[in-house]
PDB file of N, CA and C in Angstrom:
ATOM      1  N   MET A 327       0.836  -1.181   0.000  1.00  0.00           N
ATOM      2  CA  MET A 327       0.000   0.000   0.000  1.00  0.00           C
ATOM      3  C   MET A 327       0.881   1.244   0.000  1.00  0.00           C
ATOM      4  N   GLN A 328       0.574   2.174  -0.882  1.00  0.00           N
ATOM      5  CA  GLN A 328       1.364   3.386  -0.978  1.00  0.00           C
ATOM      6  C   GLN A 328       0.918   4.402   0.070  1.00  0.00           C
ATOM      7  N   ARG A 329       1.891   5.060   0.651  1.00  0.00           N
ATOM      8  CA  ARG A 329       1.595   6.072   1.661  1.00  0.00           C
ATOM      9  C   ARG A 329       0.999   7.313   0.993  1.00  0.00           C
ATOM     10  N   PRO A 330       0.176   8.084   1.713  1.00  0.00           N
ATOM     11  CA  PRO A 330      -0.377   9.315   1.145  1.00  0.00           C
ATOM     12  C   PRO A 330       0.713  10.363   0.939  1.00  0.00           C
ATOM     13  N   ARG A 331       0.472  11.249  -0.026  1.00  0.00           N
ATOM     14  CA  ARG A 331       1.413  12.337  -0.295  1.00  0.00           C
ATOM     15  C   ARG A 331       1.536  13.234   0.928  1.00  0.00           C
ATOM     16  N   VAL A 332       2.709  13.847   1.071  1.00  0.00           N
ATOM     17  CA  VAL A 332       2.980  14.752   2.180  1.00  0.00           C
ATOM     18  C   VAL A 332       3.172  16.149   1.603  1.00  0.00           C
ATOM     19  N   ALA A 333       2.430  17.117   2.135  1.00  0.00           N
ATOM     20  CA  ALA A 333       2.512  18.493   1.651  1.00  0.00           C
ATOM     21  C   ALA A 333       3.779  19.175   2.160  1.00  0.00           C
ATOM     22  N   ILE A 334       4.366  19.981   1.297  1.00  0.00           N
ATOM     23  CA  ILE A 334       5.473  20.865   1.663  1.00  0.00           C
ATOM     24  C   ILE A 334       4.807  22.198   2.015  1.00  0.00           C
ATOM     25  N   ILE A 335       4.773  22.525   3.286  1.00  0.00           N
ATOM     26  CA  ILE A 335       4.013  23.679   3.777  1.00  0.00           C
ATOM     27  C   ILE A 335       4.963  24.838   4.103  1.00  0.00           C
ATOM     28  N   LEU A 336       4.580  26.043   3.662  1.00  0.00           N
ATOM     29  CA  LEU A 336       5.333  27.233   4.030  1.00  0.00           C
ATOM     30  C   LEU A 336       5.012  27.580   5.477  1.00  0.00           C
ATOM     31  N   PRO A 337       6.034  27.558   6.357  1.00  0.00           N
ATOM     32  CA  PRO A 337       5.769  27.925   7.744  1.00  0.00           C
ATOM     33  C   PRO A 337       5.534  29.431   7.866  1.00  0.00           C
ATOM     34  N   ASP A 338       4.994  29.836   8.985  1.00  0.00           N
ATOM     35  CA  ASP A 338       4.815  31.261   9.255  1.00  0.00           C
ATOM     36  C   ASP A 338       6.194  31.834   9.593  1.00  0.00           C
ATOM     37  N   VAL A 339       6.728  32.666   8.701  1.00  0.00           N
ATOM     38  CA  VAL A 339       8.058  33.233   8.898  1.00  0.00           C
ATOM     39  C   VAL A 339       8.000  34.592   9.576  1.00  0.00           C
ATOM     40  N   GLY A 340       6.796  35.041   9.926  1.00  0.00           N
ATOM     41  CA  GLY A 340       6.639  36.242  10.718  1.00  0.00           C
ATOM     42  C   GLY A 340       6.731  37.553   9.971  1.00  0.00           C
ATOM     43  N   ALA A 341       6.809  37.517   8.656  1.00  0.00           N
ATOM     44  CA  ALA A 341       6.889  38.751   7.879  1.00  0.00           C
ATOM     45  C   ALA A 341       6.257  38.523   6.511  1.00  0.00           C
ATOM     46  N   THR A 342       5.892  39.609   5.871  1.00  0.00           N
ATOM     47  CA  THR A 342       5.378  39.545   4.507  1.00  0.00           C
ATOM     48  C   THR A 342       5.997  40.685   3.717  1.00  0.00           C
ATOM     49  N   PRO A 343       6.066  40.681   2.440  1.00  0.00           N
ATOM     50  CA  PRO A 343       5.642  39.564   1.608  1.00  0.00           C
ATOM     51  C   PRO A 343       6.689  38.459   1.595  1.00  0.00           C
ATOM     52  N   VAL A 344       6.234  37.257   1.269  1.00  0.00           N
ATOM     53  CA  VAL A 344       7.104  36.103   1.089  1.00  0.00           C
ATOM     54  C   VAL A 344       7.009  35.720  -0.385  1.00  0.00           C
ATOM     55  N   VAL A 345       8.158  35.607  -1.043  1.00  0.00           N
ATOM     56  CA  VAL A 345       8.197  35.306  -2.476  1.00  0.00           C
ATOM     57  C   VAL A 345       9.067  34.080  -2.697  1.00  0.00           C
ATOM     58  N   LEU A 346       8.574  33.125  -3.482  1.00  0.00           N
ATOM     59  CA  LEU A 346       9.359  31.930  -3.808  1.00  0.00           C
ATOM     60  C   LEU A 346      10.473  32.348  -4.767  1.00  0.00           C
ATOM     61  N   SER A 347      11.720  32.094  -4.396  1.00  0.00           N
ATOM     62  CA  SER A 347      12.841  32.501  -5.242  1.00  0.00           C
ATOM     63  C   SER A 347      13.504  31.341  -5.979  1.00  0.00           C
ATOM     64  N   ALA A 348      13.382  30.098  -5.474  1.00  0.00           N
ATOM     65  CA  ALA A 348      14.016  28.973  -6.173  1.00  0.00           C
ATOM     66  C   ALA A 348      13.463  27.638  -5.685  1.00  0.00           C
ATOM     67  N   TRP A 349      13.402  26.699  -6.618  1.00  0.00           N
ATOM     68  CA  TRP A 349      13.163  25.285  -6.316  1.00  0.00           C
ATOM     69  C   TRP A 349      14.500  24.574  -6.499  1.00  0.00           C
ATOM     70  N   PHE A 350      14.804  23.601  -5.636  1.00  0.00           N
ATOM     71  CA  PHE A 350      16.048  22.844  -5.731  1.00  0.00           C
ATOM     72  C   PHE A 350      15.821  21.403  -6.173  1.00  0.00           C
ATOM     73  N   ALA A 351      14.606  21.076  -6.576  1.00  0.00           N
ATOM     74  CA  ALA A 351      14.273  19.743  -7.097  1.00  0.00           C
ATOM     75  C   ALA A 351      13.142  19.900  -8.095  1.00  0.00           C
ATOM     76  N   ASP A 352      13.023  18.906  -8.968  1.00  0.00           N
ATOM     77  CA  ASP A 352      11.956  18.864  -9.966  1.00  0.00           C
ATOM     78  C   ASP A 352      11.086  17.644  -9.718  1.00  0.00           C
ATOM     79  N   PRO A 353       9.834  17.679 -10.184  1.00  0.00           N
ATOM     80  CA  PRO A 353       8.988  16.494 -10.043  1.00  0.00           C
ATOM     81  C   PRO A 353       9.696  15.250 -10.590  1.00  0.00           C
ATOM     82  N   GLY A 354       9.621  14.175  -9.802  1.00  0.00           N
ATOM     83  CA  GLY A 354      10.287  12.922 -10.155  1.00  0.00           C
ATOM     84  C   GLY A 354      11.619  12.738  -9.455  1.00  0.00           C
ATOM     85  N   ASP A 355      12.204  13.823  -8.938  1.00  0.00           N
ATOM     86  CA  ASP A 355      13.485  13.730  -8.239  1.00  0.00           C
ATOM     87  C   ASP A 355      13.309  13.074  -6.874  1.00  0.00           C
ATOM     88  N   ALA A 356      14.289  12.250  -6.508  1.00  0.00           N
ATOM     89  CA  ALA A 356      14.328  11.687  -5.158  1.00  0.00           C
ATOM     90  C   ALA A 356      14.729  12.791  -4.189  1.00  0.00           C
ATOM     91  N   VAL A 357      14.050  12.841  -3.050  1.00  0.00           N
ATOM     92  CA  VAL A 357      14.369  13.806  -2.001  1.00  0.00           C
ATOM     93  C   VAL A 357      14.413  13.070  -0.668  1.00  0.00           C
ATOM     94  N   PHE A 358      15.114  13.645   0.270  1.00  0.00           N
ATOM     95  CA  PHE A 358      15.242  13.055   1.588  1.00  0.00           C
ATOM     96  C   PHE A 358      14.731  14.036   2.634  1.00  0.00           C
ATOM     97  N   GLU A 359      14.125  13.498   3.668  1.00  0.00           N
ATOM     98  CA  GLU A 359      13.613  14.344   4.733  1.00  0.00           C
ATOM     99  C   GLU A 359      14.712  15.278   5.218  1.00  0.00           C
ATOM    100  N   GLY A 360      14.394  16.573   5.280  1.00  0.00           N
ATOM    101  CA  GLY A 360      15.367  17.572   5.715  1.00  0.00           C
ATOM    102  C   GLY A 360      16.123  18.230   4.585  1.00  0.00           C
ATOM    103  N   ASP A 361      16.053  17.660   3.357  1.00  0.00           N
ATOM    104  CA  ASP A 361      16.697  18.297   2.206  1.00  0.00           C
ATOM    105  C   ASP A 361      16.090  19.668   1.965  1.00  0.00           C
ATOM    106  N   ARG A 362      16.891  20.592   1.555  1.00  0.00           N
ATOM    107  CA  ARG A 362      16.414  21.922   1.178  1.00  0.00           C
ATOM    108  C   ARG A 362      15.720  21.791  -0.176  1.00  0.00           C
ATOM    109  N   LEU A 363      14.444  22.155  -0.218  1.00  0.00           N
ATOM    110  CA  LEU A 363      13.660  22.041  -1.458  1.00  0.00           C
ATOM    111  C   LEU A 363      13.321  23.385  -2.079  1.00  0.00           C
ATOM    112  N   VAL A 364      13.032  24.372  -1.236  1.00  0.00           N
ATOM    113  CA  VAL A 364      12.529  25.659  -1.709  1.00  0.00           C
ATOM    114  C   VAL A 364      13.262  26.778  -0.982  1.00  0.00           C
ATOM    115  N   GLU A 365      13.550  27.843  -1.712  1.00  0.00           N
ATOM    116  CA  GLU A 365      14.091  29.047  -1.096  1.00  0.00           C
ATOM    117  C   GLU A 365      13.062  30.158  -1.271  1.00  0.00           C
ATOM    118  N   VAL A 366      12.809  30.894  -0.191  1.00  0.00           N
ATOM    119  CA  VAL A 366      11.888  32.023  -0.251  1.00  0.00           C
ATOM    120  C   VAL A 366      12.613  33.279   0.209  1.00  0.00           C
ATOM    121  N   LEU A 367      12.149  34.423  -0.304  1.00  0.00           N
ATOM    122  CA  LEU A 367      12.662  35.726   0.104  1.00  0.00           C
ATOM    123  C   LEU A 367      11.670  36.360   1.061  1.00  0.00           C
ATOM    124  N   VAL A 368      12.187  36.834   2.185  1.00  0.00           N
ATOM    125  CA  VAL A 368      11.351  37.482   3.196  1.00  0.00           C
ATOM    126  C   VAL A 368      12.067  38.763   3.609  1.00  0.00           C
ATOM    127  N   GLY A 369      11.546  39.892   3.171  1.00  0.00           N
ATOM    128  CA  GLY A 369      12.146  41.170   3.561  1.00  0.00           C
ATOM    129  C   GLY A 369      13.623  41.279   3.229  1.00  0.00           C
ATOM    130  N   GLY A 370      14.054  40.760   2.104  1.00  0.00           N
ATOM    131  CA  GLY A 370      15.447  40.833   1.687  1.00  0.00           C
ATOM    132  C   GLY A 370      16.314  39.692   2.182  1.00  0.00           C
ATOM    133  N   ALA A 371      15.820  38.894   3.097  1.00  0.00           N
ATOM    134  CA  ALA A 371      16.566  37.729   3.593  1.00  0.00           C
ATOM    135  C   ALA A 371      16.015  36.470   2.938  1.00  0.00           C
ATOM    136  N   THR A 372      16.845  35.434   2.879  1.00  0.00           N
ATOM    137  CA  THR A 372      16.388  34.157   2.321  1.00  0.00           C
ATOM    138  C   THR A 372      16.107  33.176   3.447  1.00  0.00           C
ATOM    139  N   PHE A 373      15.184  32.271   3.169  1.00  0.00           N
ATOM    140  CA  PHE A 373      14.757  31.257   4.130  1.00  0.00           C
ATOM    141  C   PHE A 373      14.522  29.982   3.339  1.00  0.00           C
ATOM    142  N   ASP A 374      15.020  28.855   3.825  1.00  0.00           N
ATOM    143  CA  ASP A 374      14.839  27.572   3.137  1.00  0.00           C
ATOM    144  C   ASP A 374      13.679  26.797   3.740  1.00  0.00           C
ATOM    145  N   VAL A 375      12.959  26.083   2.878  1.00  0.00           N
ATOM    146  CA  VAL A 375      11.910  25.167   3.304  1.00  0.00           C
ATOM    147  C   VAL A 375      12.406  23.763   2.955  1.00  0.00           C
ATOM    148  N   SER A 376      12.409  22.881   3.944  1.00  0.00           N
ATOM    149  CA  SER A 376      12.953  21.534   3.778  1.00  0.00           C
ATOM    150  C   SER A 376      11.874  20.518   3.438  1.00  0.00           C
ATOM    151  N   SER A 377      12.328  19.396   2.903  1.00  0.00           N
ATOM    152  CA  SER A 377      11.415  18.302   2.593  1.00  0.00           C
ATOM    153  C   SER A 377      10.869  17.699   3.882  1.00  0.00           C
ATOM    154  N   PRO A 378       9.552  17.514   3.962  1.00  0.00           N
ATOM    155  CA  PRO A 378       8.962  16.940   5.164  1.00  0.00           C
ATOM    156  C   PRO A 378       9.076  15.416   5.236  1.00  0.00           C
ATOM    157  N   ALA A 379       9.520  14.786   4.128  1.00  0.00           N
ATOM    158  CA  ALA A 379       9.588  13.322   4.080  1.00  0.00           C
ATOM    159  C   ALA A 379      10.590  12.897   3.017  1.00  0.00           C
ATOM    160  N   SER A 380      11.024  11.652   3.095  1.00  0.00           N
ATOM    161  CA  SER A 380      11.861  11.067   2.048  1.00  0.00           C
ATOM    162  C   SER A 380      10.964  10.401   1.017  1.00  0.00           C
ATOM    163  N   GLY A 381      11.321  10.536  -0.242  1.00  0.00           N
ATOM    164  CA  GLY A 381      10.542   9.940  -1.326  1.00  0.00           C
ATOM    165  C   GLY A 381      10.836  10.641  -2.627  1.00  0.00           C
ATOM    166  N   ARG A 382       9.778  10.990  -3.368  1.00  0.00           N
ATOM    167  CA  ARG A 382       9.923  11.700  -4.646  1.00  0.00           C
ATOM    168  C   ARG A 382       9.050  12.946  -4.639  1.00  0.00           C
ATOM    169  N   LEU A 383       9.611  14.035  -5.158  1.00  0.00           N
ATOM    170  CA  LEU A 383       8.813  15.234  -5.363  1.00  0.00           C
ATOM    171  C   LEU A 383       7.854  14.925  -6.509  1.00  0.00           C
ATOM    172  N   VAL A 384       6.554  15.033  -6.251  1.00  0.00           N
ATOM    173  CA  VAL A 384       5.574  14.661  -7.276  1.00  0.00           C
ATOM    174  C   VAL A 384       4.792  15.843  -7.827  1.00  0.00           C
ATOM    175  N   GLU A 385       4.809  16.968  -7.113  1.00  0.00           N
ATOM    176  CA  GLU A 385       4.048  18.115  -7.608  1.00  0.00           C
ATOM    177  C   GLU A 385       4.594  19.403  -7.029  1.00  0.00           C
ATOM    178  N   LYS A 386       4.690  20.423  -7.896  1.00  0.00           N
ATOM    179  CA  LYS A 386       4.991  21.787  -7.462  1.00  0.00           C
ATOM    180  C   LYS A 386       3.700  22.576  -7.587  1.00  0.00           C
ATOM    181  N   ARG A 387       3.288  23.222  -6.522  1.00  0.00           N
ATOM    182  CA  ARG A 387       2.062  24.025  -6.544  1.00  0.00           C
ATOM    183  C   ARG A 387       2.356  25.513  -6.606  1.00  0.00           C
ATOM    184  N   ALA A 388       3.593  25.911  -6.321  1.00  0.00           N
ATOM    185  CA  ALA A 388       3.971  27.322  -6.330  1.00  0.00           C
ATOM    186  C   ALA A 388       5.093  27.522  -7.344  1.00  0.00           C
ATOM    187  N   ARG A 389       5.102  28.705  -7.939  1.00  0.00           N
ATOM    188  CA  ARG A 389       6.088  29.023  -8.977  1.00  0.00           C
ATOM    189  C   ARG A 389       7.090  30.073  -8.473  1.00  0.00           C
ATOM    190  N   VAL A 390       8.252  30.111  -9.108  1.00  0.00           N
ATOM    191  CA  VAL A 390       9.259  31.121  -8.810  1.00  0.00           C
ATOM    192  C   VAL A 390       8.637  32.499  -9.045  1.00  0.00           C
ATOM    193  N   ASN A 391       8.925  33.420  -8.143  1.00  0.00           N
ATOM    194  CA  ASN A 391       8.430  34.806  -8.124  1.00  0.00           C
ATOM    195  C   ASN A 391       6.980  34.931  -7.657  1.00  0.00           C
ATOM    196  N   GLU A 392       6.357  33.836  -7.256  1.00  0.00           N
ATOM    197  CA  GLU A 392       4.984  33.886  -6.739  1.00  0.00           C
ATOM    198  C   GLU A 392       4.989  34.340  -5.287  1.00  0.00           C
ATOM    199  N   ARG A 393       4.034  35.205  -4.944  1.00  0.00           N
ATOM    200  CA  ARG A 393       3.842  35.603  -3.542  1.00  0.00           C
ATOM    201  C   ARG A 393       3.133  34.466  -2.817  1.00  0.00           C
ATOM    202  N   LEU A 394       3.584  34.208  -1.600  1.00  0.00           N
ATOM    203  CA  LEU A 394       3.098  33.060  -0.837  1.00  0.00           C
ATOM    204  C   LEU A 394       2.466  33.495   0.479  1.00  0.00           C
ATOM    205  N   ALA A 395       1.624  32.624   1.008  1.00  0.00           N
ATOM    206  CA  ALA A 395       0.984  32.860   2.298  1.00  0.00           C
ATOM    207  C   ALA A 395       1.399  31.762   3.278  1.00  0.00           C
ATOM    208  N   PRO A 396       1.572  32.114   4.565  1.00  0.00           N
ATOM    209  CA  PRO A 396       1.893  31.085   5.560  1.00  0.00           C
ATOM    210  C   PRO A 396       0.852  29.967   5.526  1.00  0.00           C
ATOM    211  N   GLY A 397       1.323  28.742   5.633  1.00  0.00           N
ATOM    212  CA  GLY A 397       0.437  27.586   5.611  1.00  0.00           C
ATOM    213  C   GLY A 397       0.120  27.078   4.219  1.00  0.00           C
ATOM    214  N   GLN A 398       0.577  27.791   3.194  1.00  0.00           N
ATOM    215  CA  GLN A 398       0.307  27.387   1.808  1.00  0.00           C
ATOM    216  C   GLN A 398       1.090  26.131   1.461  1.00  0.00           C
ATOM    217  N   ALA A 399       0.455  25.212   0.737  1.00  0.00           N
ATOM    218  CA  ALA A 399       1.143  24.022   0.230  1.00  0.00           C
ATOM    219  C   ALA A 399       1.939  24.428  -0.999  1.00  0.00           C
ATOM    220  N   LEU A 400       3.254  24.259  -0.927  1.00  0.00           N
ATOM    221  CA  LEU A 400       4.134  24.617  -2.038  1.00  0.00           C
ATOM    222  C   LEU A 400       4.250  23.485  -3.049  1.00  0.00           C
ATOM    223  N   GLY A 401       4.049  22.271  -2.586  1.00  0.00           N
ATOM    224  CA  GLY A 401       4.151  21.088  -3.426  1.00  0.00           C
ATOM    225  C   GLY A 401       3.911  19.850  -2.582  1.00  0.00           C
ATOM    226  N   PHE A 402       4.195  18.674  -3.191  1.00  0.00           N
ATOM    227  CA  PHE A 402       3.941  17.415  -2.494  1.00  0.00           C
ATOM    228  C   PHE A 402       5.067  16.421  -2.737  1.00  0.00           C
ATOM    229  N   VAL A 403       5.369  15.648  -1.691  1.00  0.00           N
ATOM    230  CA  VAL A 403       6.328  14.545  -1.750  1.00  0.00           C
ATOM    231  C   VAL A 403       5.542  13.250  -1.584  1.00  0.00           C
ATOM    232  N   GLN A 404       5.837  12.280  -2.440  1.00  0.00           N
ATOM    233  CA  GLN A 404       5.267  10.939  -2.306  1.00  0.00           C
ATOM    234  C   GLN A 404       6.286  10.074  -1.580  1.00  0.00           C
ATOM    235  N   PRO A 405       6.024   9.725  -0.312  1.00  0.00           N
ATOM    236  CA  PRO A 405       6.978   8.879   0.404  1.00  0.00           C
ATOM    237  C   PRO A 405       7.141   7.523  -0.286  1.00  0.00           C
ATOM    238  N   ASP A 406       8.364   7.010  -0.235  1.00  0.00           N
ATOM    239  CA  ASP A 406       8.614   5.666  -0.749  1.00  0.00           C
ATOM    240  C   ASP A 406       7.988   4.661   0.195  1.00  0.00           C
ATOM    241  N   ASN A 407       7.680   3.481  -0.312  1.00  0.00           N
ATOM    242  CA  ASN A 407       7.099   2.430   0.525  1.00  0.00           C
ATOM    243  C   ASN A 407       8.087   1.907   1.546  1.00  0.00           C
ATOM    244  N   ASP A 408       9.372   1.937   1.207  1.00  0.00           N
ATOM    245  CA  ASP A 408      10.412   1.495   2.134  1.00  0.00           C
ATOM    246  C   ASP A 408      11.084   2.715   2.716  1.00  0.00           C
ATOM    247  N   ASP A 409      11.739   2.520   3.865  1.00  0.00           N
ATOM    248  CA  ASP A 409      12.511   3.628   4.422  1.00  0.00           C
ATOM    249  C   ASP A 409      13.621   3.982   3.449  1.00  0.00           C
ATOM    250  N   VAL A 410      13.815   5.272   3.249  1.00  0.00           N
ATOM    251  CA  VAL A 410      14.826   5.775   2.320  1.00  0.00           C
ATOM    252  C   VAL A 410      15.872   6.510   3.141  1.00  0.00           C
ATOM    253  N   SER A 411      17.126   6.224   2.875  1.00  0.00           N
ATOM    254  CA  SER A 411      18.178   6.965   3.532  1.00  0.00           C
ATOM    255  C   SER A 411      19.158   7.457   2.460  1.00  0.00           C
ATOM    256  N   PRO A 412      19.789   8.620   2.699  1.00  0.00           N
ATOM    257  CA  PRO A 412      20.710   9.160   1.696  1.00  0.00           C
ATOM    258  C   PRO A 412      21.873   8.226   1.429  1.00  0.00           C
ATOM    259  N   GLN A 413      22.318   8.205   0.191  1.00  0.00           N
ATOM    260  CA  GLN A 413      23.488   7.428  -0.181  1.00  0.00           C
ATOM    261  C   GLN A 413      24.743   8.211   0.199  1.00  0.00           C
ATOM    262  N   THR A 414      25.735   7.531   0.755  1.00  0.00           N
ATOM    263  CA  THR A 414      26.975   8.228   1.119  1.00  0.00           C
ATOM    264  C   THR A 414      28.094   7.774   0.253  1.00  0.00           C
TER     265      THR A 414
END
């Protein structure tokens, strides 16, 4: 049985506006929990959003230069059926 998708959620960074400045993975790419997936700009500073799970990035819901709201789903990760650990 496949696990449900896990949303990549923009946390409340305490300031606005928040703008998506970069994605570090594309749909289909393997990602690991804690990997940096998204960079956002907040008042001239950058903030990274990490992968909430290990698996594959399956959907991007936000685009570069898009204004974002706290709690917004930026995309989704499909967890692998088996535990995934980074290759060293």
